[in-house]
Amino acid sequence: MIKKITIFIILVISAIALNTVRSPRKETKNPLFSEERVLLGTFVKVISPSDKAAEIAFREIERIEGLLSKYKPESEVYRLNKTGKIKASPETFFIIKRAKEFYALSNGAFDITLGPLVDLWGFTEKNYRVPHKKDLNKALNLVGSDKIILREEDNVIQFLLPGMKIDLGAIAKGYAVDCAIEKLKKAGIKDCLINAGGQVYCLGKNYSKPWRVSIRNPGGGKKNNILELRDKAVSTSGIYEQNFIKESTVYGHIINPKTGMPVENSLLSVTIVTGNSLDADALSTAIFILGGKTKALTAAFKDTQAIIIKKIR
Ligand code: AMP
Ligand code: MG
């Protein structure tokens, strides 16, 4: 349950971004190894006092990408989208089950079945366009996570309607980061920061200090919001990075599954700080769609903070 929700309203006039901040490098005394790779369609950065951490984390994130990517023909999600029915690995089954839980908790605002809508708006192929109303209505008929059947006995996942497609863009990165953190712990690595395109997990500490994560606030001329964290996940959702502009209207990549339209509200971003990356990822997207209203989700998570950044009106 989100027991403790802290909401800061910060006004900014332009885009914000989530960034990791490193303490000034003391190369010889406290060396940090930092590596970056493109995985899950984004930049993944691993920072650790251990020179083994990056390779372990990248290998695990790559493995999860191999299951959940909608672009890779060998992935389980690709096959599900193509055939409408698969016998899944326990991991794919688990993540789709959790996604359905977020669908229920958010009253349908968080919905992984909006694949046909994401395609229609051109976000899948980065070939953006404003769809015709009749195409939107057709795609909307295929949306609804209640139309995904999960058979616990044998991990079969089945769509109720032909043409349905899932898109795990709002939850897969968080899950992949959690899996990577588990692998690091098993390998005896106690301290590491992973940033997978805005999904951050701070494992342990940066030598004797907590990891520092900054929610950048460049346009406002105000100080960045610096979080000092240990064993915590941070996720930011907003439409300031992935969007397109047509006739002076900004269309973002987060879509309202009820209307089929990109979400347009008073928010620039929602940042969630909680105990694991999967929850942080799903919650930040869901609360962004709900316009910052956390009430629908407050019953389900504990020790969770929401940092809401609003546009200047
Ligand atoms: P995030 O950056 O984690 O907030 O996730 C945004 C991504 O999630 C988008 O690029 C889509 O792939 C997907 N998405 C968009 N709208 C929704 C929604 N209403 N529910 C679930 N996933 C969504
Ligand atoms: Mg998300």
PDB file of N, CA, C and O and ligand atoms in Angstrom, residues 70 108-114 118 123 167-171 173 197 199 235-238 242 253-257 263 281-282 284-286 288-289, ligand 1:
ATOM      1  N   LYS A  70       8.977  -6.563 -27.898  1.00  0.00           N
ATOM      2  CA  LYS A  70       7.960  -6.769 -28.938  1.00  0.00           C
ATOM      3  C   LYS A  70       8.578  -6.695 -30.333  1.00  0.00           C
ATOM      4  O   LYS A  70       7.909  -6.925 -31.333  1.00  0.00           O
ATOM      5  N   GLY A 108      -7.997   0.534 -15.030  1.00  0.00           N
ATOM      6  CA  GLY A 108      -7.886   0.432 -16.483  1.00  0.00           C
ATOM      7  C   GLY A 108      -7.002   1.482 -17.138  1.00  0.00           C
ATOM      8  O   GLY A 108      -6.823   1.478 -18.352  1.00  0.00           O
ATOM      9  N   ALA A 109      -6.426   2.406 -16.345  1.00  0.00           N
ATOM     10  CA  ALA A 109      -5.563   3.435 -16.952  1.00  0.00           C
ATOM     11  C   ALA A 109      -4.253   2.819 -17.434  1.00  0.00           C
ATOM     12  O   ALA A 109      -3.731   3.174 -18.496  1.00  0.00           O
ATOM     13  N   PHE A 110      -3.708   1.896 -16.670  1.00  0.00           N
ATOM     14  CA  PHE A 110      -2.483   1.185 -17.053  1.00  0.00           C
ATOM     15  C   PHE A 110      -2.924  -0.071 -17.785  1.00  0.00           C
ATOM     16  O   PHE A 110      -3.575  -0.945 -17.217  1.00  0.00           O
ATOM     17  N   ASP A 111      -2.586  -0.159 -19.075  1.00  0.00           N
ATOM     18  CA  ASP A 111      -3.127  -1.265 -19.861  1.00  0.00           C
ATOM     19  C   ASP A 111      -2.133  -1.686 -20.948  1.00  0.00           C
ATOM     20  O   ASP A 111      -1.941  -0.981 -21.936  1.00  0.00           O
ATOM     21  N   ILE A 112      -1.520  -2.853 -20.754  1.00  0.00           N
ATOM     22  CA  ILE A 112      -0.492  -3.305 -21.706  1.00  0.00           C
ATOM     23  C   ILE A 112      -1.079  -3.750 -23.051  1.00  0.00           C
ATOM     24  O   ILE A 112      -0.341  -3.947 -23.999  1.00  0.00           O
ATOM     25  N   THR A 113      -2.414  -3.881 -23.130  1.00  0.00           N
ATOM     26  CA  THR A 113      -2.999  -4.333 -24.410  1.00  0.00           C
ATOM     27  C   THR A 113      -3.151  -3.190 -25.411  1.00  0.00           C
ATOM     28  O   THR A 113      -3.788  -3.350 -26.451  1.00  0.00           O
ATOM     29  N   LEU A 114      -2.574  -2.017 -25.092  1.00  0.00           N
ATOM     30  CA  LEU A 114      -2.746  -0.931 -26.066  1.00  0.00           C
ATOM     31  C   LEU A 114      -1.744  -0.983 -27.228  1.00  0.00           C
ATOM     32  O   LEU A 114      -1.582   0.003 -27.959  1.00  0.00           O
ATOM     33  N   VAL A 118      -0.566   1.938 -29.911  1.00  0.00           N
ATOM     34  CA  VAL A 118       0.826   2.422 -30.001  1.00  0.00           C
ATOM     35  C   VAL A 118       1.289   2.319 -31.464  1.00  0.00           C
ATOM     36  O   VAL A 118       1.945   3.219 -31.990  1.00  0.00           O
ATOM     37  N   PHE A 123       4.224   5.073 -32.815  1.00  0.00           N
ATOM     38  CA  PHE A 123       5.312   5.048 -31.831  1.00  0.00           C
ATOM     39  C   PHE A 123       6.165   3.787 -31.955  1.00  0.00           C
ATOM     40  O   PHE A 123       7.331   3.796 -31.596  1.00  0.00           O
ATOM     41  N   ASP A 167       2.147  -4.400 -25.200  1.00  0.00           N
ATOM     42  CA  ASP A 167       3.326  -3.542 -25.236  1.00  0.00           C
ATOM     43  C   ASP A 167       3.768  -3.363 -23.788  1.00  0.00           C
ATOM     44  O   ASP A 167       3.031  -2.805 -22.981  1.00  0.00           O
ATOM     45  N   LEU A 168       4.942  -3.879 -23.458  1.00  0.00           N
ATOM     46  CA  LEU A 168       5.390  -3.844 -22.059  1.00  0.00           C
ATOM     47  C   LEU A 168       6.318  -2.659 -21.775  1.00  0.00           C
ATOM     48  O   LEU A 168       7.062  -2.665 -20.799  1.00  0.00           O
ATOM     49  N   GLY A 169       6.251  -1.647 -22.638  1.00  0.00           N
ATOM     50  CA  GLY A 169       7.148  -0.486 -22.526  1.00  0.00           C
ATOM     51  C   GLY A 169       7.074   0.232 -21.192  1.00  0.00           C
ATOM     52  O   GLY A 169       8.015   0.915 -20.794  1.00  0.00           O
ATOM     53  N   ALA A 170       5.964   0.088 -20.477  1.00  0.00           N
ATOM     54  CA  ALA A 170       5.801   0.825 -19.220  1.00  0.00           C
ATOM     55  C   ALA A 170       6.214   0.028 -18.006  1.00  0.00           C
ATOM     56  O   ALA A 170       6.127   0.532 -16.884  1.00  0.00           O
ATOM     57  N   ILE A 171       6.664  -1.217 -18.205  1.00  0.00           N
ATOM     58  CA  ILE A 171       6.931  -2.074 -17.047  1.00  0.00           C
ATOM     59  C   ILE A 171       8.172  -2.958 -17.217  1.00  0.00           C
ATOM     60  O   ILE A 171       8.808  -3.347 -16.236  1.00  0.00           O
ATOM     61  N   LYS A 173      11.258  -2.442 -18.413  1.00  0.00           N
ATOM     62  CA  LYS A 173      12.578  -1.921 -18.002  1.00  0.00           C
ATOM     63  C   LYS A 173      12.743  -2.073 -16.487  1.00  0.00           C
ATOM     64  O   LYS A 173      13.792  -2.472 -16.006  1.00  0.00           O
ATOM     65  N   GLY A 197      17.268   3.926 -18.907  1.00  0.00           N
ATOM     66  CA  GLY A 197      16.372   4.908 -19.522  1.00  0.00           C
ATOM     67  C   GLY A 197      15.371   5.509 -18.547  1.00  0.00           C
ATOM     68  O   GLY A 197      14.182   5.606 -18.858  1.00  0.00           O
ATOM     69  N   GLN A 199      14.743   4.315 -15.472  1.00  0.00           N
ATOM     70  CA  GLN A 199      14.452   3.367 -14.380  1.00  0.00           C
ATOM     71  C   GLN A 199      15.755   3.186 -13.612  1.00  0.00           C
ATOM     72  O   GLN A 199      16.691   2.573 -14.125  1.00  0.00           O
ATOM     73  N   SER A 235      11.663   5.819 -10.615  1.00  0.00           N
ATOM     74  CA  SER A 235      11.209   5.790 -12.015  1.00  0.00           C
ATOM     75  C   SER A 235      10.507   7.089 -12.345  1.00  0.00           C
ATOM     76  O   SER A 235       9.718   7.592 -11.552  1.00  0.00           O
ATOM     77  N   THR A 236      10.797   7.629 -13.517  1.00  0.00           N
ATOM     78  CA  THR A 236      10.118   8.845 -13.956  1.00  0.00           C
ATOM     79  C   THR A 236       9.352   8.586 -15.248  1.00  0.00           C
ATOM     80  O   THR A 236       9.882   7.959 -16.165  1.00  0.00           O
ATOM     81  N   SER A 237       8.114   9.035 -15.291  1.00  0.00           N
ATOM     82  CA  SER A 237       7.323   8.981 -16.524  1.00  0.00           C
ATOM     83  C   SER A 237       6.899  10.380 -16.906  1.00  0.00           C
ATOM     84  O   SER A 237       6.520  11.182 -16.052  1.00  0.00           O
ATOM     85  N   GLY A 238       6.955  10.657 -18.186  1.00  0.00           N
ATOM     86  CA  GLY A 238       6.523  11.958 -18.688  1.00  0.00           C
ATOM     87  C   GLY A 238       6.529  11.880 -20.195  1.00  0.00           C
ATOM     88  O   GLY A 238       6.926  10.862 -20.765  1.00  0.00           O
ATOM     89  N   GLN A 242       9.638  11.408 -25.389  1.00  0.00           N
ATOM     90  CA  GLN A 242       9.082  10.705 -26.552  1.00  0.00           C
ATOM     91  C   GLN A 242       7.752  11.332 -26.937  1.00  0.00           C
ATOM     92  O   GLN A 242       6.733  11.072 -26.299  1.00  0.00           O
ATOM     93  N   HIS A 253       3.873   9.727 -25.900  1.00  0.00           N
ATOM     94  CA  HIS A 253       3.848   8.269 -26.091  1.00  0.00           C
ATOM     95  C   HIS A 253       3.039   7.527 -25.031  1.00  0.00           C
ATOM     96  O   HIS A 253       2.908   6.307 -25.086  1.00  0.00           O
ATOM     97  N   ILE A 254       2.497   8.258 -24.052  1.00  0.00           N
ATOM     98  CA  ILE A 254       1.650   7.597 -23.048  1.00  0.00           C
ATOM     99  C   ILE A 254       0.191   7.833 -23.450  1.00  0.00           C
ATOM    100  O   ILE A 254      -0.235   8.968 -23.646  1.00  0.00           O
ATOM    101  N   ILE A 255      -0.527   6.719 -23.618  1.00  0.00           N
ATOM    102  CA  ILE A 255      -1.847   6.787 -24.247  1.00  0.00           C
ATOM    103  C   ILE A 255      -2.945   6.430 -23.244  1.00  0.00           C
ATOM    104  O   ILE A 255      -2.794   5.520 -22.433  1.00  0.00           O
ATOM    105  N   ASN A 256      -4.030   7.171 -23.328  1.00  0.00           N
ATOM    106  CA  ASN A 256      -5.191   6.863 -22.491  1.00  0.00           C
ATOM    107  C   ASN A 256      -5.952   5.706 -23.140  1.00  0.00           C
ATOM    108  O   ASN A 256      -6.513   5.863 -24.225  1.00  0.00           O
ATOM    109  N   PRO A 257      -5.981   4.536 -22.495  1.00  0.00           N
ATOM    110  CA  PRO A 257      -6.587   3.367 -23.150  1.00  0.00           C
ATOM    111  C   PRO A 257      -8.102   3.475 -23.302  1.00  0.00           C
ATOM    112  O   PRO A 257      -8.703   2.704 -24.028  1.00  0.00           O
ATOM    113  N   VAL A 263      -2.061  10.970 -23.646  1.00  0.00           N
ATOM    114  CA  VAL A 263      -2.475  11.661 -22.423  1.00  0.00           C
ATOM    115  C   VAL A 263      -2.034  13.119 -22.490  1.00  0.00           C
ATOM    116  O   VAL A 263      -0.894  13.425 -22.822  1.00  0.00           O
ATOM    117  N   ASP A 281       8.246   1.531 -11.966  1.00  0.00           N
ATOM    118  CA  ASP A 281       8.006   1.734 -13.393  1.00  0.00           C
ATOM    119  C   ASP A 281       6.501   1.800 -13.690  1.00  0.00           C
ATOM    120  O   ASP A 281       5.994   2.769 -14.277  1.00  0.00           O
ATOM    121  N   ALA A 282       5.787   0.776 -13.238  1.00  0.00           N
ATOM    122  CA  ALA A 282       4.351   0.722 -13.522  1.00  0.00           C
ATOM    123  C   ALA A 282       3.614   1.871 -12.841  1.00  0.00           C
ATOM    124  O   ALA A 282       2.740   2.507 -13.440  1.00  0.00           O
ATOM    125  N   SER A 284       4.745   4.878 -11.931  1.00  0.00           N
ATOM    126  CA  SER A 284       4.990   6.222 -12.484  1.00  0.00           C
ATOM    127  C   SER A 284       4.161   6.423 -13.750  1.00  0.00           C
ATOM    128  O   SER A 284       3.580   7.490 -13.952  1.00  0.00           O
ATOM    129  N   THR A 285       4.063   5.392 -14.573  1.00  0.00           N
ATOM    130  CA  THR A 285       3.245   5.515 -15.789  1.00  0.00           C
ATOM    131  C   THR A 285       1.768   5.663 -15.409  1.00  0.00           C
ATOM    132  O   THR A 285       1.072   6.549 -15.908  1.00  0.00           O
ATOM    133  N   ALA A 286       1.312   4.795 -14.504  1.00  0.00           N
ATOM    134  CA  ALA A 286      -0.110   4.809 -14.134  1.00  0.00           C
ATOM    135  C   ALA A 286      -0.508   6.145 -13.519  1.00  0.00           C
ATOM    136  O   ALA A 286      -1.542   6.721 -13.883  1.00  0.00           O
ATOM    137  N   PHE A 288       0.967   8.996 -13.886  1.00  0.00           N
ATOM    138  CA  PHE A 288       0.995  10.041 -14.919  1.00  0.00           C
ATOM    139  C   PHE A 288      -0.338  10.050 -15.686  1.00  0.00           C
ATOM    140  O   PHE A 288      -0.933  11.101 -15.899  1.00  0.00           O
ATOM    141  N   ILE A 289      -0.802   8.862 -16.070  1.00  0.00           N
ATOM    142  CA  ILE A 289      -2.059   8.777 -16.831  1.00  0.00           C
ATOM    143  C   ILE A 289      -3.230   9.293 -15.989  1.00  0.00           C
ATOM    144  O   ILE A 289      -4.130   9.958 -16.489  1.00  0.00           O
TER     145      ILE A 289
HETATM  146  P1  AMP B   1       7.008   4.765 -19.256  1.00  0.00           P
HETATM  147  O1  AMP B   1       8.097   5.457 -20.011  1.00  0.00           O
HETATM  148  O2  AMP B   1       7.480   3.705 -18.315  1.00  0.00           O
HETATM  149  O3  AMP B   1       6.056   5.700 -18.594  1.00  0.00           O
HETATM  150  O4  AMP B   1       6.178   3.934 -20.332  1.00  0.00           O
HETATM  151  C1  AMP B   1       5.691   4.487 -21.522  1.00  0.00           C
HETATM  152  C2  AMP B   1       5.515   3.395 -22.518  1.00  0.00           C
HETATM  153  O5  AMP B   1       4.498   2.498 -22.043  1.00  0.00           O
HETATM  154  C3  AMP B   1       5.032   3.850 -23.879  1.00  0.00           C
HETATM  155  O6  AMP B   1       6.125   4.117 -24.730  1.00  0.00           O
HETATM  156  C4  AMP B   1       4.213   2.664 -24.363  1.00  0.00           C
HETATM  157  O7  AMP B   1       5.077   1.667 -24.866  1.00  0.00           O
HETATM  158  C5  AMP B   1       3.600   2.137 -23.062  1.00  0.00           C
HETATM  159  N1  AMP B   1       2.299   2.745 -22.711  1.00  0.00           N
HETATM  160  C6  AMP B   1       1.745   3.890 -23.203  1.00  0.00           C
HETATM  161  N2  AMP B   1       0.579   4.133 -22.628  1.00  0.00           N
HETATM  162  C7  AMP B   1       0.368   3.124 -21.723  1.00  0.00           C
HETATM  163  C8  AMP B   1      -0.699   2.808 -20.825  1.00  0.00           C
HETATM  164  N3  AMP B   1      -1.804   3.549 -20.738  1.00  0.00           N
HETATM  165  N4  AMP B   1      -0.580   1.685 -20.078  1.00  0.00           N
HETATM  166  C9  AMP B   1       0.516   0.890 -20.176  1.00  0.00           C
HETATM  167  N5  AMP B   1       1.539   1.127 -21.015  1.00  0.00           N
HETATM  168  C10 AMP B   1       1.470   2.238 -21.776  1.00  0.00           C
END
